[in-house]
């Protein structure tokens, strides 16, 4: 199993990456544990990123299993569901009479786009028990100037895909996490990128930052959406590519921004 580790400034960093796609023999187990009927086409069950603060026992984990938990629709979930372009046509074709049962094309317990609101998993290790930690709202900001300092070497880095799916050839969804550790700080970007062809794009970014010597992890959440019909700028030549969220983020509407902290005590 490709494993990378690093320790510095009272933190232990661990990344597992480039593992094989989860075998079909494990699908039943995951579907039973999650109580869902479908899984992403490319699911990297062994890929993982983990940061542990040695003095407090606080750990931050990123895994595909926890990410999928946040795609499950809860009771009373009224959030709009993004449909494929030809959803209404398919619906009319299969519903012959008024009042017929709605066409079931996927497991309604989980969003067919695997769209979730995963923010990683913070917990404190107490013996064999993992005690969950909930980030608290705050007004502190990430020190982007420090992150831009190119004189600092990168001592640990990785870019890990947790799951990916082509949405029945109707687009793309991907949950990934990338990180870099420098002598003065560490940074993580957790990203879910969703594109439903000819409908819309969605970008869920959660950034985590810790400056060594401080007593907190700062978290910045941004949520962006954009109808694909309204994406292109008349001055764009050529039109923007639709597979690079780094380039597309600036063209998307910011619909939500929040800041959180996790105290290290």
PDB file of C-alpha atoms in Angstrom:
ATOM      1  CA  UNK A   1       0.000   0.000   0.000  1.00  0.00           C
ATOM      2  CA  UNK A   2       1.590   3.343  -1.069  1.00  0.00           C
ATOM      3  CA  UNK A   3       2.097   5.081   2.280  1.00  0.00           C
ATOM      4  CA  UNK A   4       3.808   8.422   2.962  1.00  0.00           C
ATOM      5  CA  UNK A   5       4.475   9.742   6.441  1.00  0.00           C
ATOM      6  CA  UNK A   6       6.063  12.838   7.930  1.00  0.00           C
ATOM      7  CA  UNK A   7       6.409  14.305  11.415  1.00  0.00           C
ATOM      8  CA  UNK A   8       7.180  17.916  12.316  1.00  0.00           C
ATOM      9  CA  UNK A   9       6.238  20.582  14.860  1.00  0.00           C
ATOM     10  CA  UNK A  10       4.205  18.175  16.973  1.00  0.00           C
ATOM     11  CA  UNK A  11       2.136  16.835  14.062  1.00  0.00           C
ATOM     12  CA  UNK A  12       2.124  13.430  12.383  1.00  0.00           C
ATOM     13  CA  UNK A  13       1.078  13.406   8.706  1.00  0.00           C
ATOM     14  CA  UNK A  14       0.032  10.287   6.814  1.00  0.00           C
ATOM     15  CA  UNK A  15      -1.160   9.825   3.235  1.00  0.00           C
ATOM     16  CA  UNK A  16      -2.266   6.647   1.468  1.00  0.00           C
ATOM     17  CA  UNK A  17      -2.650   7.182  -2.276  1.00  0.00           C
ATOM     18  CA  UNK A  18      -2.664   5.467  -5.666  1.00  0.00           C
ATOM     19  CA  UNK A  19      -4.367   2.358  -4.331  1.00  0.00           C
ATOM     20  CA  UNK A  20      -6.523   0.179  -6.623  1.00  0.00           C
ATOM     21  CA  UNK A  21     -10.206   0.886  -7.142  1.00  0.00           C
ATOM     22  CA  UNK A  22     -12.283  -0.952  -4.538  1.00  0.00           C
ATOM     23  CA  UNK A  23     -13.090  -4.470  -5.805  1.00  0.00           C
ATOM     24  CA  UNK A  24     -16.706  -5.372  -6.559  1.00  0.00           C
ATOM     25  CA  UNK A  25     -16.534  -8.033  -3.834  1.00  0.00           C
ATOM     26  CA  UNK A  26     -16.621  -5.242  -1.218  1.00  0.00           C
ATOM     27  CA  UNK A  27     -19.543  -3.317  -2.717  1.00  0.00           C
ATOM     28  CA  UNK A  28     -22.229  -5.267  -0.844  1.00  0.00           C
ATOM     29  CA  UNK A  29     -20.474  -4.607   2.459  1.00  0.00           C
ATOM     30  CA  UNK A  30     -20.271  -0.848   1.838  1.00  0.00           C
ATOM     31  CA  UNK A  31     -23.858  -0.642   0.581  1.00  0.00           C
ATOM     32  CA  UNK A  32     -25.056  -2.466   3.683  1.00  0.00           C
ATOM     33  CA  UNK A  33     -22.994  -0.317   6.064  1.00  0.00           C
ATOM     34  CA  UNK A  34     -24.137   2.917   4.384  1.00  0.00           C
ATOM     35  CA  UNK A  35     -27.677   1.644   3.713  1.00  0.00           C
ATOM     36  CA  UNK A  36     -27.595   2.751   0.062  1.00  0.00           C
ATOM     37  CA  UNK A  37     -28.009   0.929  -3.225  1.00  0.00           C
ATOM     38  CA  UNK A  38     -25.390   2.596  -5.434  1.00  0.00           C
ATOM     39  CA  UNK A  39     -21.739   3.571  -5.165  1.00  0.00           C
ATOM     40  CA  UNK A  40     -19.449   5.722  -7.344  1.00  0.00           C
ATOM     41  CA  UNK A  41     -17.875   3.944 -10.325  1.00  0.00           C
ATOM     42  CA  UNK A  42     -14.343   4.655  -9.097  1.00  0.00           C
ATOM     43  CA  UNK A  43     -14.156   4.286  -5.343  1.00  0.00           C
ATOM     44  CA  UNK A  44     -10.745   4.318  -3.652  1.00  0.00           C
ATOM     45  CA  UNK A  45     -11.587   2.765  -0.303  1.00  0.00           C
ATOM     46  CA  UNK A  46      -7.986   2.594   0.935  1.00  0.00           C
ATOM     47  CA  UNK A  47      -6.958   6.133  -0.048  1.00  0.00           C
ATOM     48  CA  UNK A  48      -6.714   8.364   3.006  1.00  0.00           C
ATOM     49  CA  UNK A  49      -5.205  11.552   4.421  1.00  0.00           C
ATOM     50  CA  UNK A  50      -4.695  11.907   8.163  1.00  0.00           C
ATOM     51  CA  UNK A  51      -3.182  14.647  10.357  1.00  0.00           C
ATOM     52  CA  UNK A  52      -2.680  14.042  14.086  1.00  0.00           C
ATOM     53  CA  UNK A  53      -1.763  16.618  16.730  1.00  0.00           C
ATOM     54  CA  UNK A  54       0.376  14.727  19.200  1.00  0.00           C
ATOM     55  CA  UNK A  55      -0.105  16.991  22.252  1.00  0.00           C
ATOM     56  CA  UNK A  56      -3.931  16.897  22.218  1.00  0.00           C
ATOM     57  CA  UNK A  57      -4.732  13.661  20.399  1.00  0.00           C
ATOM     58  CA  UNK A  58      -6.828  15.650  17.876  1.00  0.00           C
ATOM     59  CA  UNK A  59      -6.905  14.046  14.426  1.00  0.00           C
ATOM     60  CA  UNK A  60      -8.247  15.204  11.061  1.00  0.00           C
ATOM     61  CA  UNK A  61      -9.108  12.405   8.613  1.00  0.00           C
ATOM     62  CA  UNK A  62     -10.316  12.313   5.012  1.00  0.00           C
ATOM     63  CA  UNK A  63     -11.754   9.053   3.625  1.00  0.00           C
ATOM     64  CA  UNK A  64     -14.157   7.985   0.884  1.00  0.00           C
ATOM     65  CA  UNK A  65     -16.457   6.207   3.352  1.00  0.00           C
ATOM     66  CA  UNK A  66     -16.994   9.332   5.453  1.00  0.00           C
ATOM     67  CA  UNK A  67     -17.406  11.401   2.292  1.00  0.00           C
ATOM     68  CA  UNK A  68     -20.205   9.143   1.069  1.00  0.00           C
ATOM     69  CA  UNK A  69     -22.010   9.457   4.394  1.00  0.00           C
ATOM     70  CA  UNK A  70     -22.553  13.124   3.586  1.00  0.00           C
ATOM     71  CA  UNK A  71     -24.155  12.292   0.213  1.00  0.00           C
ATOM     72  CA  UNK A  72     -27.032  10.448   1.872  1.00  0.00           C
ATOM     73  CA  UNK A  73     -30.361  12.267   1.891  1.00  0.00           C
ATOM     74  CA  UNK A  74     -31.749  12.628   5.404  1.00  0.00           C
ATOM     75  CA  UNK A  75     -35.416  12.718   6.410  1.00  0.00           C
ATOM     76  CA  UNK A  76     -36.827  16.128   5.625  1.00  0.00           C
ATOM     77  CA  UNK A  77     -34.060  16.901   3.112  1.00  0.00           C
ATOM     78  CA  UNK A  78     -35.717  19.447   0.812  1.00  0.00           C
ATOM     79  CA  UNK A  79     -32.585  20.556  -1.017  1.00  0.00           C
ATOM     80  CA  UNK A  80     -33.115  20.741  -4.763  1.00  0.00           C
ATOM     81  CA  UNK A  81     -31.881  17.738  -6.724  1.00  0.00           C
ATOM     82  CA  UNK A  82     -29.889  18.466  -9.886  1.00  0.00           C
ATOM     83  CA  UNK A  83     -31.326  16.486 -12.812  1.00  0.00           C
ATOM     84  CA  UNK A  84     -29.694  15.459 -16.055  1.00  0.00           C
ATOM     85  CA  UNK A  85     -30.680  17.524 -19.109  1.00  0.00           C
ATOM     86  CA  UNK A  86     -33.162  14.960 -20.473  1.00  0.00           C
ATOM     87  CA  UNK A  87     -34.679  13.950 -17.120  1.00  0.00           C
ATOM     88  CA  UNK A  88     -38.127  15.397 -17.934  1.00  0.00           C
ATOM     89  CA  UNK A  89     -38.236  13.617 -21.297  1.00  0.00           C
ATOM     90  CA  UNK A  90     -37.331  10.280 -19.696  1.00  0.00           C
ATOM     91  CA  UNK A  91     -39.918  10.881 -16.978  1.00  0.00           C
ATOM     92  CA  UNK A  92     -42.732  11.539 -19.459  1.00  0.00           C
ATOM     93  CA  UNK A  93     -41.754   8.522 -21.546  1.00  0.00           C
ATOM     94  CA  UNK A  94     -41.963   6.114 -18.606  1.00  0.00           C
ATOM     95  CA  UNK A  95     -44.937   7.676 -16.773  1.00  0.00           C
ATOM     96  CA  UNK A  96     -47.765   6.722 -19.130  1.00  0.00           C
ATOM     97  CA  UNK A  97     -50.691   7.995 -17.084  1.00  0.00           C
ATOM     98  CA  UNK A  98     -51.170  10.788 -14.546  1.00  0.00           C
ATOM     99  CA  UNK A  99     -50.581   9.448 -11.071  1.00  0.00           C
ATOM    100  CA  UNK A 100     -48.234   6.669 -12.205  1.00  0.00           C
ATOM    101  CA  UNK A 101     -45.341   5.929  -9.909  1.00  0.00           C
ATOM    102  CA  UNK A 102     -42.368   8.193 -10.585  1.00  0.00           C
ATOM    103  CA  UNK A 103     -39.657   6.644 -12.719  1.00  0.00           C
ATOM    104  CA  UNK A 104     -37.034   5.250 -10.378  1.00  0.00           C
ATOM    105  CA  UNK A 105     -33.621   5.667 -11.973  1.00  0.00           C
ATOM    106  CA  UNK A 106     -31.480   5.634  -8.854  1.00  0.00           C
ATOM    107  CA  UNK A 107     -31.463   5.085  -5.116  1.00  0.00           C
ATOM    108  CA  UNK A 108     -33.359   8.036  -3.629  1.00  0.00           C
ATOM    109  CA  UNK A 109     -31.536   7.623  -0.326  1.00  0.00           C
ATOM    110  CA  UNK A 110     -28.451   9.150  -1.916  1.00  0.00           C
ATOM    111  CA  UNK A 111     -28.019  11.984  -4.406  1.00  0.00           C
ATOM    112  CA  UNK A 112     -27.398  10.518  -7.858  1.00  0.00           C
ATOM    113  CA  UNK A 113     -24.600  13.061  -8.325  1.00  0.00           C
ATOM    114  CA  UNK A 114     -22.981  11.960  -5.026  1.00  0.00           C
ATOM    115  CA  UNK A 115     -23.088  15.632  -4.062  1.00  0.00           C
ATOM    116  CA  UNK A 116     -22.417  16.080  -0.361  1.00  0.00           C
ATOM    117  CA  UNK A 117     -21.188  18.572   2.185  1.00  0.00           C
ATOM    118  CA  UNK A 118     -18.235  16.729   3.630  1.00  0.00           C
ATOM    119  CA  UNK A 119     -15.832  18.733   5.811  1.00  0.00           C
ATOM    120  CA  UNK A 120     -13.417  16.024   6.843  1.00  0.00           C
ATOM    121  CA  UNK A 121     -13.618  14.291  10.207  1.00  0.00           C
ATOM    122  CA  UNK A 122     -12.167  15.836  13.369  1.00  0.00           C
ATOM    123  CA  UNK A 123     -11.957  13.683  16.465  1.00  0.00           C
ATOM    124  CA  UNK A 124      -9.933  13.283  19.637  1.00  0.00           C
ATOM    125  CA  UNK A 125      -8.361   9.909  20.275  1.00  0.00           C
ATOM    126  CA  UNK A 126      -8.972   8.780  23.858  1.00  0.00           C
ATOM    127  CA  UNK A 127      -7.610   5.291  24.199  1.00  0.00           C
ATOM    128  CA  UNK A 128      -9.599   3.117  21.788  1.00  0.00           C
ATOM    129  CA  UNK A 129     -12.402   5.685  21.560  1.00  0.00           C
ATOM    130  CA  UNK A 130     -12.721   8.387  18.894  1.00  0.00           C
ATOM    131  CA  UNK A 131     -14.603  11.397  20.286  1.00  0.00           C
ATOM    132  CA  UNK A 132     -16.019  13.601  17.457  1.00  0.00           C
ATOM    133  CA  UNK A 133     -15.094  17.306  17.431  1.00  0.00           C
ATOM    134  CA  UNK A 134     -17.368  19.849  15.781  1.00  0.00           C
ATOM    135  CA  UNK A 135     -15.710  22.972  14.311  1.00  0.00           C
ATOM    136  CA  UNK A 136     -17.020  26.255  15.744  1.00  0.00           C
ATOM    137  CA  UNK A 137     -17.844  29.366  13.747  1.00  0.00           C
ATOM    138  CA  UNK A 138     -15.230  32.122  13.840  1.00  0.00           C
ATOM    139  CA  UNK A 139     -14.076  35.179  11.894  1.00  0.00           C
ATOM    140  CA  UNK A 140     -10.423  34.258  11.509  1.00  0.00           C
ATOM    141  CA  UNK A 141      -8.854  34.006   8.062  1.00  0.00           C
ATOM    142  CA  UNK A 142      -6.268  31.816   6.413  1.00  0.00           C
ATOM    143  CA  UNK A 143      -2.856  33.460   6.010  1.00  0.00           C
ATOM    144  CA  UNK A 144      -2.605  33.233   2.224  1.00  0.00           C
ATOM    145  CA  UNK A 145       0.492  35.430   2.150  1.00  0.00           C
ATOM    146  CA  UNK A 146       2.335  32.807   4.167  1.00  0.00           C
ATOM    147  CA  UNK A 147       1.148  30.108   1.772  1.00  0.00           C
ATOM    148  CA  UNK A 148       2.424  32.141  -1.187  1.00  0.00           C
ATOM    149  CA  UNK A 149       5.950  32.311   0.259  1.00  0.00           C
ATOM    150  CA  UNK A 150       7.953  30.359  -2.332  1.00  0.00           C
ATOM    151  CA  UNK A 151      11.132  30.538  -0.272  1.00  0.00           C
ATOM    152  CA  UNK A 152       9.716  27.830   1.977  1.00  0.00           C
ATOM    153  CA  UNK A 153      10.341  24.241   0.893  1.00  0.00           C
ATOM    154  CA  UNK A 154       7.434  21.807   0.698  1.00  0.00           C
ATOM    155  CA  UNK A 155       8.370  18.952   3.029  1.00  0.00           C
ATOM    156  CA  UNK A 156       5.241  16.833   2.499  1.00  0.00           C
ATOM    157  CA  UNK A 157       2.531  16.898  -0.179  1.00  0.00           C
ATOM    158  CA  UNK A 158      -0.034  14.753  -1.926  1.00  0.00           C
ATOM    159  CA  UNK A 159      -3.150  14.897  -4.124  1.00  0.00           C
ATOM    160  CA  UNK A 160      -5.596  12.100  -3.358  1.00  0.00           C
ATOM    161  CA  UNK A 161      -8.800  11.070  -5.151  1.00  0.00           C
ATOM    162  CA  UNK A 162     -11.386   9.524  -2.816  1.00  0.00           C
ATOM    163  CA  UNK A 163     -14.073   8.772  -5.388  1.00  0.00           C
ATOM    164  CA  UNK A 164     -15.060   9.678  -8.938  1.00  0.00           C
ATOM    165  CA  UNK A 165     -18.043   8.995 -11.216  1.00  0.00           C
ATOM    166  CA  UNK A 166     -19.055   9.975 -14.760  1.00  0.00           C
ATOM    167  CA  UNK A 167     -22.781  10.142 -13.864  1.00  0.00           C
ATOM    168  CA  UNK A 168     -23.955   7.721 -16.561  1.00  0.00           C
ATOM    169  CA  UNK A 169     -22.078   9.796 -19.190  1.00  0.00           C
ATOM    170  CA  UNK A 170     -23.994  12.893 -18.079  1.00  0.00           C
ATOM    171  CA  UNK A 171     -21.059  14.699 -16.460  1.00  0.00           C
ATOM    172  CA  UNK A 172     -18.539  14.218 -13.698  1.00  0.00           C
ATOM    173  CA  UNK A 173     -18.298  14.221  -9.935  1.00  0.00           C
ATOM    174  CA  UNK A 174     -15.076  13.898  -7.967  1.00  0.00           C
ATOM    175  CA  UNK A 175     -14.144  14.106  -4.290  1.00  0.00           C
ATOM    176  CA  UNK A 176     -10.454  14.774  -3.709  1.00  0.00           C
ATOM    177  CA  UNK A 177      -8.096  16.148  -1.098  1.00  0.00           C
ATOM    178  CA  UNK A 178      -4.681  17.697  -1.561  1.00  0.00           C
ATOM    179  CA  UNK A 179      -2.167  18.973   0.943  1.00  0.00           C
ATOM    180  CA  UNK A 180       1.200  20.558   1.465  1.00  0.00           C
ATOM    181  CA  UNK A 181       3.269  20.940   4.589  1.00  0.00           C
ATOM    182  CA  UNK A 182       5.964  23.621   4.902  1.00  0.00           C
ATOM    183  CA  UNK A 183       8.334  24.443   7.777  1.00  0.00           C
ATOM    184  CA  UNK A 184       5.937  27.107   9.114  1.00  0.00           C
ATOM    185  CA  UNK A 185       2.462  25.724   8.399  1.00  0.00           C
ATOM    186  CA  UNK A 186       0.257  23.140   6.732  1.00  0.00           C
ATOM    187  CA  UNK A 187      -2.618  23.484   4.288  1.00  0.00           C
ATOM    188  CA  UNK A 188      -5.343  21.145   2.999  1.00  0.00           C
ATOM    189  CA  UNK A 189      -7.913  21.620   0.227  1.00  0.00           C
ATOM    190  CA  UNK A 190     -10.878  19.233   0.283  1.00  0.00           C
ATOM    191  CA  UNK A 191     -12.840  19.600  -2.948  1.00  0.00           C
ATOM    192  CA  UNK A 192     -15.966  18.170  -4.491  1.00  0.00           C
ATOM    193  CA  UNK A 193     -16.310  19.043  -8.144  1.00  0.00           C
ATOM    194  CA  UNK A 194     -19.618  18.362  -9.912  1.00  0.00           C
ATOM    195  CA  UNK A 195     -20.551  18.979 -13.531  1.00  0.00           C
ATOM    196  CA  UNK A 196     -23.887  17.924 -15.006  1.00  0.00           C
ATOM    197  CA  UNK A 197     -23.493  18.417 -18.756  1.00  0.00           C
ATOM    198  CA  UNK A 198     -25.551  21.250 -20.249  1.00  0.00           C
ATOM    199  CA  UNK A 199     -27.108  21.910 -16.834  1.00  0.00           C
ATOM    200  CA  UNK A 200     -24.784  23.258 -14.135  1.00  0.00           C
ATOM    201  CA  UNK A 201     -21.493  23.083 -12.274  1.00  0.00           C
ATOM    202  CA  UNK A 202     -20.998  22.946  -8.515  1.00  0.00           C
ATOM    203  CA  UNK A 203     -17.834  23.417  -6.475  1.00  0.00           C
ATOM    204  CA  UNK A 204     -17.542  22.628  -2.756  1.00  0.00           C
ATOM    205  CA  UNK A 205     -14.159  23.733  -1.358  1.00  0.00           C
ATOM    206  CA  UNK A 206     -13.074  23.379   2.255  1.00  0.00           C
ATOM    207  CA  UNK A 207      -9.643  24.775   3.093  1.00  0.00           C
ATOM    208  CA  UNK A 208      -7.827  23.919   6.321  1.00  0.00           C
ATOM    209  CA  UNK A 209      -4.853  25.893   7.619  1.00  0.00           C
ATOM    210  CA  UNK A 210      -2.620  25.676  10.660  1.00  0.00           C
ATOM    211  CA  UNK A 211       0.374  27.868  11.433  1.00  0.00           C
ATOM    212  CA  UNK A 212       2.813  26.034  13.666  1.00  0.00           C
ATOM    213  CA  UNK A 213       2.986  27.543  17.129  1.00  0.00           C
ATOM    214  CA  UNK A 214      -0.678  28.614  17.148  1.00  0.00           C
ATOM    215  CA  UNK A 215      -3.459  26.812  19.011  1.00  0.00           C
ATOM    216  CA  UNK A 216      -6.086  26.331  16.295  1.00  0.00           C
ATOM    217  CA  UNK A 217      -6.926  25.008  12.852  1.00  0.00           C
ATOM    218  CA  UNK A 218      -8.685  27.591  10.646  1.00  0.00           C
ATOM    219  CA  UNK A 219     -11.280  26.328   8.169  1.00  0.00           C
ATOM    220  CA  UNK A 220     -12.679  28.238   5.199  1.00  0.00           C
ATOM    221  CA  UNK A 221     -15.709  26.877   3.339  1.00  0.00           C
ATOM    222  CA  UNK A 222     -16.801  28.176  -0.058  1.00  0.00           C
ATOM    223  CA  UNK A 223     -19.660  26.924  -2.198  1.00  0.00           C
ATOM    224  CA  UNK A 224     -20.007  27.899  -5.866  1.00  0.00           C
ATOM    225  CA  UNK A 225     -22.643  27.125  -8.510  1.00  0.00           C
ATOM    226  CA  UNK A 226     -23.053  28.107 -12.140  1.00  0.00           C
ATOM    227  CA  UNK A 227     -25.560  27.216 -14.877  1.00  0.00           C
ATOM    228  CA  UNK A 228     -23.531  26.015 -17.837  1.00  0.00           C
ATOM    229  CA  UNK A 229     -25.609  28.096 -20.256  1.00  0.00           C
ATOM    230  CA  UNK A 230     -24.356  31.246 -18.513  1.00  0.00           C
ATOM    231  CA  UNK A 231     -20.718  30.259 -18.085  1.00  0.00           C
ATOM    232  CA  UNK A 232     -19.030  31.470 -21.228  1.00  0.00           C
ATOM    233  CA  UNK A 233     -17.943  35.090 -21.431  1.00  0.00           C
ATOM    234  CA  UNK A 234     -18.548  36.577 -24.910  1.00  0.00           C
ATOM    235  CA  UNK A 235     -14.873  37.532 -24.945  1.00  0.00           C
ATOM    236  CA  UNK A 236     -13.659  33.986 -24.246  1.00  0.00           C
ATOM    237  CA  UNK A 237     -11.645  32.594 -27.135  1.00  0.00           C
ATOM    238  CA  UNK A 238     -11.505  29.649 -26.996  1.00  0.00           C
ATOM    239  CA  UNK A 239     -14.410  28.806 -24.621  1.00  0.00           C
ATOM    240  CA  UNK A 240     -13.360  27.635 -21.163  1.00  0.00           C
ATOM    241  CA  UNK A 241     -12.645  23.945 -20.643  1.00  0.00           C
ATOM    242  CA  UNK A 242     -15.198  22.250 -18.445  1.00  0.00           C
ATOM    243  CA  UNK A 243     -12.870  19.783 -16.713  1.00  0.00           C
ATOM    244  CA  UNK A 244     -10.617  22.124 -14.737  1.00  0.00           C
ATOM    245  CA  UNK A 245     -12.237  23.563 -11.592  1.00  0.00           C
ATOM    246  CA  UNK A 246      -9.095  25.579 -10.784  1.00  0.00           C
ATOM    247  CA  UNK A 247      -9.719  27.662 -13.915  1.00  0.00           C
ATOM    248  CA  UNK A 248     -13.520  27.677 -13.680  1.00  0.00           C
ATOM    249  CA  UNK A 249     -13.893  28.700 -10.013  1.00  0.00           C
ATOM    250  CA  UNK A 250     -13.480  32.422 -10.737  1.00  0.00           C
ATOM    251  CA  UNK A 251     -16.321  32.260 -13.304  1.00  0.00           C
ATOM    252  CA  UNK A 252     -18.758  30.596 -10.904  1.00  0.00           C
ATOM    253  CA  UNK A 253     -21.200  32.317  -8.560  1.00  0.00           C
ATOM    254  CA  UNK A 254     -20.201  32.280  -4.903  1.00  0.00           C
ATOM    255  CA  UNK A 255     -23.336  31.195  -3.018  1.00  0.00           C
ATOM    256  CA  UNK A 256     -21.910  30.540   0.429  1.00  0.00           C
ATOM    257  CA  UNK A 257     -18.794  31.340   2.442  1.00  0.00           C
ATOM    258  CA  UNK A 258     -18.203  30.448   6.089  1.00  0.00           C
ATOM    259  CA  UNK A 259     -15.263  30.281   8.499  1.00  0.00           C
ATOM    260  CA  UNK A 260     -14.678  27.840  11.333  1.00  0.00           C
ATOM    261  CA  UNK A 261     -11.975  26.982  13.844  1.00  0.00           C
ATOM    262  CA  UNK A 262     -10.967  23.887  15.775  1.00  0.00           C
ATOM    263  CA  UNK A 263      -9.091  24.813  18.992  1.00  0.00           C
ATOM    264  CA  UNK A 264      -6.096  22.639  19.786  1.00  0.00           C
ATOM    265  CA  UNK A 265      -6.633  22.212  23.508  1.00  0.00           C
TER     266      UNK A 265
END
